[in-house]
Short mmCIF file of C-alpha atoms in Angstrom, two decimals:
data_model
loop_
_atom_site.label_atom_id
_atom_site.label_comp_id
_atom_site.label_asym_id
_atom_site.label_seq_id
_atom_site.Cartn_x
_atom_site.Cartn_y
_atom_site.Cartn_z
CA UNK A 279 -14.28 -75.85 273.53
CA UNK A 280 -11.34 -78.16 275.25
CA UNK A 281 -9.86 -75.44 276.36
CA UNK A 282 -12.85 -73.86 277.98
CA UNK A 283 -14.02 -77.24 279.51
CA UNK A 284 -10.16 -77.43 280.95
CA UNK A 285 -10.68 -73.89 282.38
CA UNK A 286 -14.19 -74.69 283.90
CA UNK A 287 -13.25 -77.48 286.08
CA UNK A 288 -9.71 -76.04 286.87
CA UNK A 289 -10.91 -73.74 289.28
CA UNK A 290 -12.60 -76.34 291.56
CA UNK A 291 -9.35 -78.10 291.34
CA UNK A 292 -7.42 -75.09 292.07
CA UNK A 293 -10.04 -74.62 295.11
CA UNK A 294 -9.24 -77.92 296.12
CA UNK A 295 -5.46 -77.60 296.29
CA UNK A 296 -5.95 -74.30 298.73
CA UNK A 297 -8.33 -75.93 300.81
CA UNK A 298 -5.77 -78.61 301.71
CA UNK A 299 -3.36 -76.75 301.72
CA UNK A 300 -5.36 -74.44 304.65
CA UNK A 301 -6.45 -76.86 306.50
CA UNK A 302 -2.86 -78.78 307.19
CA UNK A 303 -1.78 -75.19 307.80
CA UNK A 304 -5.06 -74.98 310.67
CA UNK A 305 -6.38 -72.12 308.90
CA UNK A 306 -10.20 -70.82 309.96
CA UNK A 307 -12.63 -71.93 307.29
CA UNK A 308 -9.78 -73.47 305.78
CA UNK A 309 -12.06 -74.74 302.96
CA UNK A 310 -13.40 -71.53 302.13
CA UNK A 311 -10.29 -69.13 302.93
CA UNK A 312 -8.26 -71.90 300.93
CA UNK A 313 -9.91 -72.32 298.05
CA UNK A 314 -10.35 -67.96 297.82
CA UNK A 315 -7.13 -67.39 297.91
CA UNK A 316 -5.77 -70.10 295.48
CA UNK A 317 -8.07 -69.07 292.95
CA UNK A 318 -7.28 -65.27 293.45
CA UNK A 319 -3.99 -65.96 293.14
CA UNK A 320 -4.25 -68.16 290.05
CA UNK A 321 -6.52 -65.35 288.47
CA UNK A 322 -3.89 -62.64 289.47
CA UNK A 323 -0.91 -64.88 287.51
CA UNK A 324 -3.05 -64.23 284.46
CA UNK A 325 -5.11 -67.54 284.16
CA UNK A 326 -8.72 -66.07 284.43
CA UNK A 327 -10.35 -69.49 286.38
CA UNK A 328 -13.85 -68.98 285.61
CA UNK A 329 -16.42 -69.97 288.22
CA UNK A 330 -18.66 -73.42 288.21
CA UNK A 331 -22.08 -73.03 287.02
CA UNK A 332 -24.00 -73.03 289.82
CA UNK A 333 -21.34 -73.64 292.35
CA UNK A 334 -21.88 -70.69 294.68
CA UNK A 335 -26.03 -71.45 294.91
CA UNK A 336 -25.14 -74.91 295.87
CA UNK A 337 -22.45 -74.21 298.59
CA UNK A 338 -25.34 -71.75 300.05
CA UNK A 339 -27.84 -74.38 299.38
CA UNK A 340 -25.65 -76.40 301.50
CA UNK A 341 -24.19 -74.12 304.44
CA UNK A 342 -28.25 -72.75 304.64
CA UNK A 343 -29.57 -76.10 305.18
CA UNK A 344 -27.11 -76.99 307.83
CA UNK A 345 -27.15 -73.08 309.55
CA UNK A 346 -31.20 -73.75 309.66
CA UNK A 347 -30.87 -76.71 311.41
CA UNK A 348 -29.52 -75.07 314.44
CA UNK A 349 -32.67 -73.63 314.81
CA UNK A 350 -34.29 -76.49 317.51
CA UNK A 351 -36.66 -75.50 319.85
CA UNK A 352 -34.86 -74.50 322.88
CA UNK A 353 -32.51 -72.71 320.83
CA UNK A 354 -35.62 -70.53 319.10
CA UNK A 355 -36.95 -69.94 322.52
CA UNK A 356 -33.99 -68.31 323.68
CA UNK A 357 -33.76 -66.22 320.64
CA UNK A 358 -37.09 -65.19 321.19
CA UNK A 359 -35.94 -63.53 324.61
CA UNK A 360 -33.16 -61.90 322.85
CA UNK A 361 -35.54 -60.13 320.40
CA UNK A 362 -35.39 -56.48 321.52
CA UNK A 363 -31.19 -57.23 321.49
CA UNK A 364 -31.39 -58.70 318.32
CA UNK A 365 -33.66 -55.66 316.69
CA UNK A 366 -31.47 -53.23 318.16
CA UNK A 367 -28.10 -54.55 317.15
CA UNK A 368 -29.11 -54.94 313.53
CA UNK A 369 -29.95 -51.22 313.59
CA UNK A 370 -26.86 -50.36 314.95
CA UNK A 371 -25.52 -52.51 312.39
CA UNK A 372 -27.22 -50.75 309.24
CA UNK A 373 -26.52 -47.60 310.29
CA UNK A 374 -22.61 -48.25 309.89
CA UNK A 375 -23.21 -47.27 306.24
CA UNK A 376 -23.33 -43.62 307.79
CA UNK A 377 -19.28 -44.32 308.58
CA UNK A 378 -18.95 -45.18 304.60
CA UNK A 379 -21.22 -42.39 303.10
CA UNK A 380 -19.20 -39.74 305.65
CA UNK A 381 -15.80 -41.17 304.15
CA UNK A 382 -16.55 -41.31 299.97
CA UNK A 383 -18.27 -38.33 300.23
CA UNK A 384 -15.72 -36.06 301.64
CA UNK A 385 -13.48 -37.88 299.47
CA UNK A 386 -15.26 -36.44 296.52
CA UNK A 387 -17.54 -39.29 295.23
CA UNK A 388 -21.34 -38.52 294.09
CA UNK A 389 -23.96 -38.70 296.62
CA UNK A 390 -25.67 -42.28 295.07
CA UNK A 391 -22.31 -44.16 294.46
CA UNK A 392 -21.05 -43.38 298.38
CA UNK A 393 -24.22 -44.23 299.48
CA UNK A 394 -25.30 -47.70 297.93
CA UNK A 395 -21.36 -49.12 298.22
CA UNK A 396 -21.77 -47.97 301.68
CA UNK A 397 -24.54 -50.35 302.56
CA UNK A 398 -23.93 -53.51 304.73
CA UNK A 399 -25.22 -56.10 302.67
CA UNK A 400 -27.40 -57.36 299.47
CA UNK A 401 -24.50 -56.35 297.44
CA UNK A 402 -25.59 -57.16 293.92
CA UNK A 403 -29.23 -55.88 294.61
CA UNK A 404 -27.47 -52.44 295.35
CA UNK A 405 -25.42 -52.79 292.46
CA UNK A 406 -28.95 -52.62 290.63
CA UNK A 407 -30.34 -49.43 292.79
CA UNK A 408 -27.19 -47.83 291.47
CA UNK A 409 -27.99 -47.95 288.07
CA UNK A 410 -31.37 -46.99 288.73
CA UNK A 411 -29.96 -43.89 290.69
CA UNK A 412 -27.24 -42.54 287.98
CA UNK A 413 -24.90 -43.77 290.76
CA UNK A 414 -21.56 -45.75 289.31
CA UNK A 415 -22.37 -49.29 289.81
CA UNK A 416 -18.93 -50.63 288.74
CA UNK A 417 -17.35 -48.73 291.97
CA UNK A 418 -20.40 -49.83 294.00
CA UNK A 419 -19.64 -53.68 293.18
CA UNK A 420 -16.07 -53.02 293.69
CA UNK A 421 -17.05 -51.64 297.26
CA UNK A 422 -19.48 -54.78 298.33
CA UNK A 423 -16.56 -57.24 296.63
CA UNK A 424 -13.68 -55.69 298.60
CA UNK A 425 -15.77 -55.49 301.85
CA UNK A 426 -16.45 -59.13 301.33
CA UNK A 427 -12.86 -60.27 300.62
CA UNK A 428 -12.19 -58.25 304.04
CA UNK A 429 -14.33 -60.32 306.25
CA UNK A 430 -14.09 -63.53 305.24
CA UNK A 431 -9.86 -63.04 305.30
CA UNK A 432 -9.80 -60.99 308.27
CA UNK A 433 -13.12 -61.95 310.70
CA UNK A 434 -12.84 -65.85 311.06
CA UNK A 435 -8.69 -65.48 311.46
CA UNK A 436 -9.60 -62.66 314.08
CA UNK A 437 -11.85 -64.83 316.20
CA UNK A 438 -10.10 -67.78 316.13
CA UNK A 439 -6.54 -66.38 317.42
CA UNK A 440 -8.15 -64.06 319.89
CA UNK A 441 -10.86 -66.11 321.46
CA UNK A 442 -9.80 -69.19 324.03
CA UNK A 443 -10.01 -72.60 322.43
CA UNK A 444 -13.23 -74.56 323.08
CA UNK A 445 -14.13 -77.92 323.27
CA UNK A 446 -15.82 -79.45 319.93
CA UNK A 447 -19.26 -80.45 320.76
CA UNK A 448 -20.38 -84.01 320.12
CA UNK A 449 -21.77 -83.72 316.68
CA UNK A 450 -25.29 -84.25 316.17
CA UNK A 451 -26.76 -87.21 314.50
CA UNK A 452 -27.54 -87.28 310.50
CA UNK A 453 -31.09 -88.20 310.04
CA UNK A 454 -31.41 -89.03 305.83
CA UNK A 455 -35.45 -89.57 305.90
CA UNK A 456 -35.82 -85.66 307.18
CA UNK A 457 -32.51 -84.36 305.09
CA UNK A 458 -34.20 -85.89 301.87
CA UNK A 459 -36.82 -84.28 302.85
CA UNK A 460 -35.55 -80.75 303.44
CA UNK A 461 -33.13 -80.34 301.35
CA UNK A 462 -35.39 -80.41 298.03
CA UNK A 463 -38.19 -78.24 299.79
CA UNK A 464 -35.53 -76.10 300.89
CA UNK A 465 -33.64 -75.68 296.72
CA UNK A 466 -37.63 -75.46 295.42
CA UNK A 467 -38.34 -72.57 298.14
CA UNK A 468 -35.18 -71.02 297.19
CA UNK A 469 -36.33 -71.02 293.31
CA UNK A 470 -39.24 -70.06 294.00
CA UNK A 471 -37.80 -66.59 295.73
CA UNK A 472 -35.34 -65.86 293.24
CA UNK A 473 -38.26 -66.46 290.90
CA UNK A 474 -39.94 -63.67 292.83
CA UNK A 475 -36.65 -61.16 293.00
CA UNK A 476 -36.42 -61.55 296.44
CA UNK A 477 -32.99 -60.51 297.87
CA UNK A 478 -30.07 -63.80 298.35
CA UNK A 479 -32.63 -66.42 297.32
CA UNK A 480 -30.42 -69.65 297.94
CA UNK A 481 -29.33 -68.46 300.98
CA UNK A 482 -32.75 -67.65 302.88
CA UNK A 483 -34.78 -70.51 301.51
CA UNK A 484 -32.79 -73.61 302.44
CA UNK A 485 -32.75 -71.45 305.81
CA UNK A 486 -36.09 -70.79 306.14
CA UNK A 487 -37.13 -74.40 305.16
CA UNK A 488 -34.66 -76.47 307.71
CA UNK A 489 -35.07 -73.68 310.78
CA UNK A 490 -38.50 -73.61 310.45
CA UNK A 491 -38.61 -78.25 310.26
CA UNK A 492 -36.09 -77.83 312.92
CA UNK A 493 -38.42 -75.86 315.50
CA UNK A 494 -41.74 -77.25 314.20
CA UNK A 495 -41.01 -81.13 314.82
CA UNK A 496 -38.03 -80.38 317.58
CA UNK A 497 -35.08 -82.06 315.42
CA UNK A 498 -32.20 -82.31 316.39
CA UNK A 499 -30.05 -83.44 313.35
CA UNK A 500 -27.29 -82.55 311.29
CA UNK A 501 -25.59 -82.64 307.82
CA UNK A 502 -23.81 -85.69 307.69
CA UNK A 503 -19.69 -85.00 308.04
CA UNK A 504 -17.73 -83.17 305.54
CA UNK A 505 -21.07 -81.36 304.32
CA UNK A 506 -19.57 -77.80 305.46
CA UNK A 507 -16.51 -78.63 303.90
CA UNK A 508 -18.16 -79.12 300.33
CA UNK A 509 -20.38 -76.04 301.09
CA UNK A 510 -17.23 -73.57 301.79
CA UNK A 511 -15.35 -75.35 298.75
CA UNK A 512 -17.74 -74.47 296.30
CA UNK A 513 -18.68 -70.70 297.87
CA UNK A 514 -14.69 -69.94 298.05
CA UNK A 515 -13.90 -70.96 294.59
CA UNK A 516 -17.16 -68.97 293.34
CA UNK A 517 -16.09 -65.87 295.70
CA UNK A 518 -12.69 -66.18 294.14
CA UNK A 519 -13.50 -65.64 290.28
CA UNK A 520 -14.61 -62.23 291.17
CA UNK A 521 -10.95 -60.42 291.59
CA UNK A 522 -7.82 -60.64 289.32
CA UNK A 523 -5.25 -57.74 288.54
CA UNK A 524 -7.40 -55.60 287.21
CA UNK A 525 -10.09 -55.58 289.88
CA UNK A 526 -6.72 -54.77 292.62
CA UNK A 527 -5.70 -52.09 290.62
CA UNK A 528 -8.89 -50.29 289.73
CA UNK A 529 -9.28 -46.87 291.45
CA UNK A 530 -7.16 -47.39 294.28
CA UNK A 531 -7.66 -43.88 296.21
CA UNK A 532 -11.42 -45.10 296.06
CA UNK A 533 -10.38 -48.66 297.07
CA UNK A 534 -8.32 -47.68 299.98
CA UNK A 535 -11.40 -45.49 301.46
CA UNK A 536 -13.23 -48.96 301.54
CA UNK A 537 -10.81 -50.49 303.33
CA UNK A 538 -10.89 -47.44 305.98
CA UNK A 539 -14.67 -47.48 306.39
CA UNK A 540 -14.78 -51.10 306.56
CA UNK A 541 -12.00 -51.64 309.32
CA UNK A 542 -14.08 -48.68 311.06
CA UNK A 543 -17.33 -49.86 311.15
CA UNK A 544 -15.98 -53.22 312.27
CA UNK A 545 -13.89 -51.05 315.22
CA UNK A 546 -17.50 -49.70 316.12
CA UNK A 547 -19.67 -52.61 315.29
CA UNK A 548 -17.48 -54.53 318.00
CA UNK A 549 -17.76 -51.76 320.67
CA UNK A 550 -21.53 -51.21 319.82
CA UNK A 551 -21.90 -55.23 321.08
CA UNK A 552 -19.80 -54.93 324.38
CA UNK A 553 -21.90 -51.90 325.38
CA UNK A 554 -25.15 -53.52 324.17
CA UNK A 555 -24.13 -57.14 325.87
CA UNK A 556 -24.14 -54.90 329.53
CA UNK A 557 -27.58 -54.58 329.17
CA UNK A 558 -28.64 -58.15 328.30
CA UNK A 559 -27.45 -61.60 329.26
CA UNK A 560 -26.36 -62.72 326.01
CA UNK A 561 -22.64 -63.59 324.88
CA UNK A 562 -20.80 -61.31 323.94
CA UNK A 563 -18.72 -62.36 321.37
CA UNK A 564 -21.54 -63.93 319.39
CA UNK A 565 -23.28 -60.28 319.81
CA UNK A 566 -20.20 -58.77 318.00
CA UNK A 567 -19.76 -61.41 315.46
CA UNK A 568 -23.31 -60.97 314.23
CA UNK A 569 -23.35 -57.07 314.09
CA UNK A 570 -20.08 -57.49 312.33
CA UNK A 571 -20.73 -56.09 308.48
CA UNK A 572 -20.30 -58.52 306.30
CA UNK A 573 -22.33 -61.45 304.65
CA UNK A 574 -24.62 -63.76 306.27
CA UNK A 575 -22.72 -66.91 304.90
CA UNK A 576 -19.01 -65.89 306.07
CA UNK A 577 -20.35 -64.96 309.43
CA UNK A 578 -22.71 -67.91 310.45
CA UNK A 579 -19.82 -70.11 308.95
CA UNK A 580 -18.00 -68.23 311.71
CA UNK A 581 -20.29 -69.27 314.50
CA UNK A 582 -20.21 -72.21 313.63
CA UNK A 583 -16.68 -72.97 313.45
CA UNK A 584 -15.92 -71.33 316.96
CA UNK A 585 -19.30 -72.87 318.49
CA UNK A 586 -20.66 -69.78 319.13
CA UNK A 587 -24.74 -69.12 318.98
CA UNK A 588 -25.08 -69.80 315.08
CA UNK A 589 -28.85 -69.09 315.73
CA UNK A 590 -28.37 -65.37 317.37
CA UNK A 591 -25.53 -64.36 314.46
CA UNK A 592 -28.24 -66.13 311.74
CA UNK A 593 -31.46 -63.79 313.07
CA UNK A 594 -29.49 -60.32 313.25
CA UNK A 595 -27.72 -61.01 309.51
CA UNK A 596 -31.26 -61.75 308.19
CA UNK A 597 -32.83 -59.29 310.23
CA UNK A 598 -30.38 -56.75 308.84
CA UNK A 599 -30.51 -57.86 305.60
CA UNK A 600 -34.19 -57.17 305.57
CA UNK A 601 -34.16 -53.77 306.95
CA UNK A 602 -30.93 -52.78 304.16
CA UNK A 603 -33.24 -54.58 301.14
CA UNK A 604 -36.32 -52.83 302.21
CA UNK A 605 -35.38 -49.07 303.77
CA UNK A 606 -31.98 -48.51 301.13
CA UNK A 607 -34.17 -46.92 298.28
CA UNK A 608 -36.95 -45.36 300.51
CA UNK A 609 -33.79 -43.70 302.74
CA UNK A 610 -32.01 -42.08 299.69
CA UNK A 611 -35.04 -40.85 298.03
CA UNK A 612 -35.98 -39.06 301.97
CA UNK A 613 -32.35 -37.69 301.68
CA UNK A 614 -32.05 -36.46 298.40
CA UNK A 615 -35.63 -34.91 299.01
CA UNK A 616 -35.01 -33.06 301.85
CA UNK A 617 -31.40 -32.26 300.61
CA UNK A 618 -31.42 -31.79 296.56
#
């Protein structure tokens, strides 16, 4: 019992230690890329960190609440005029997957497993659409894990060293009487979707809950400082307890196709945004980074950390997540109907 207690609470100290050590190194999302790679590399030495109960909800919890509240009014208006961009980029963005399928399948792998660890997104909902489609779900998670260890190591570093260094904003003010507020609607809304199987429940909720305060009463607030920190902290150990030896050395021909499909759909996903950003005044950069495939928290935390439009990156991850949780199943059943 000791000894599990000692393991328990290791790994946020572990997480700890590599978010330090990131950030006096001037890593991007030091706190999160830190604390992923310490505990990986603990868990690869052979002691198998388990994660915090809870941890990963609350660092969503906590990076939602504070993505939501860049939703103010002005900001929501301009989104609005971007809507046509935003619908069309997270098509785009979905229909990367075809890059994946076209790679596992000619590669040998079943028609369900290349398909479901090809999509861009609601990884552990696919995971279940596997199982209900004879599919292999243990390559499928393996897929979605992988792809998410690629983005959050490779996007943020890639931004940061390639774009020109900005000037930090003044950071908005911390109101408590509206964060006490929003913070406990936004964990009961999030409850209350999971409740209902909805797709990334502790992510959308708190969003949903502080974008829609945000717009409604024109805030203009913040989390108070060191409130992203604690968020990345707690997502990067959680992240981290999903890969040790045996995850790295599990089908590696199968593995290494991920890799491929996800560094191509990233190659495409940037030159889809370039062409798209010709046709529409919107920056460019925040156009790629939110057709980029990957998850909604890595990338906002992103645009955040490079002051880029946190609210255009936010609407085309959710609106993309949508579109992947409701057309994946309806899609394969259409393909393996009109091609048994």
């Amino acid at each position: 019992m000791w000894l599990g207690r000692a393991k328990l609470w290791s790994t946020p100290l572990v997480g700890l230690v590599g978010g330090w050590l990131a950030s006096l190194a001037d890593w991007p999302l030091p706190w999160m890329v830190g604390s992923l790679l310490a505990v990986i590399l603990v868990r690869c030495s052979g002691w198998m960190l388990v994660e915090l109960p809870g941890g990963r909800q609350t660092g969503q919890w906590i990076v939602a609440s504070a993505i939501g509240l860049h939703f103010t009014a002005p900001v929501f208006e301009q989104i609005l005029g971007y809507w046509w961009v935003i619908i069309l980029g997270s098509c785009i963005t979905v229909l990367l997957c075809l890059i994946g399928i076209g790679v596992l399948r000619r590669s040998g792998v079943d028609r369900a497993t290349a398909y479901f660890a090809s999509m861009p997104g609601g990884a552990s909902e696919m995971v279940v659409l596997a199982l209900r489609h004879q599919a292999e779900p243990a390559k499928v998670a393996a897929a979605h894990s992988l792809r998410l260890l690629m983005v959050v190591l490779i996007i943020p570093a890639l931004f940061t060293f390639t774009l020109p260094e900005t000037p930090t904003p003044e950071p908005d003010s911390t109101h408590w009487g509206w964060l006490a507020l929003l913070m406990p609607l936004g964990a009961g809304l999030a409850m209350l979707w999971r409740r209902l199987g909805q797709p990334n429940p502790w992510m959308l909720g708190p969003l949903t809950v502080c974008a829609v305060a945000s717009v409604w009463f024109d805030l203009d607030i913040a989390l108070p400082a060191g409130g992203g920190e604690l968020g990345q902290w707690l997502i990067g150990c959680a992240l981290g307890c999903h890969f040790d030896r045996k995850f790295f050395r599990s089908a590696p021909a199968f593995m290494l196709r991920v890799v491929l499909f996800t560094l191509l759909a990233m190659l495409v996903a940037a030159l889809g945004a370039e062409v798209l950003s010709w046709f529409a005044a919107v920056d460019d950069i925040s156009l790629m980074l939110g057709m980029m495939p990957g998850g909604i928290t890595e990338l906002c935390l992103t645009a955040e950390a490079l002051h880029l439009s946190v609210a255009l990156v936010t609407a085309l991850q959710v609106l993309r997540l949508f579109l992947v949780m409701f057309l994946a199943e309806p899609a394969f059943r259409l393909w393996t109907r009109l091609q048994p």
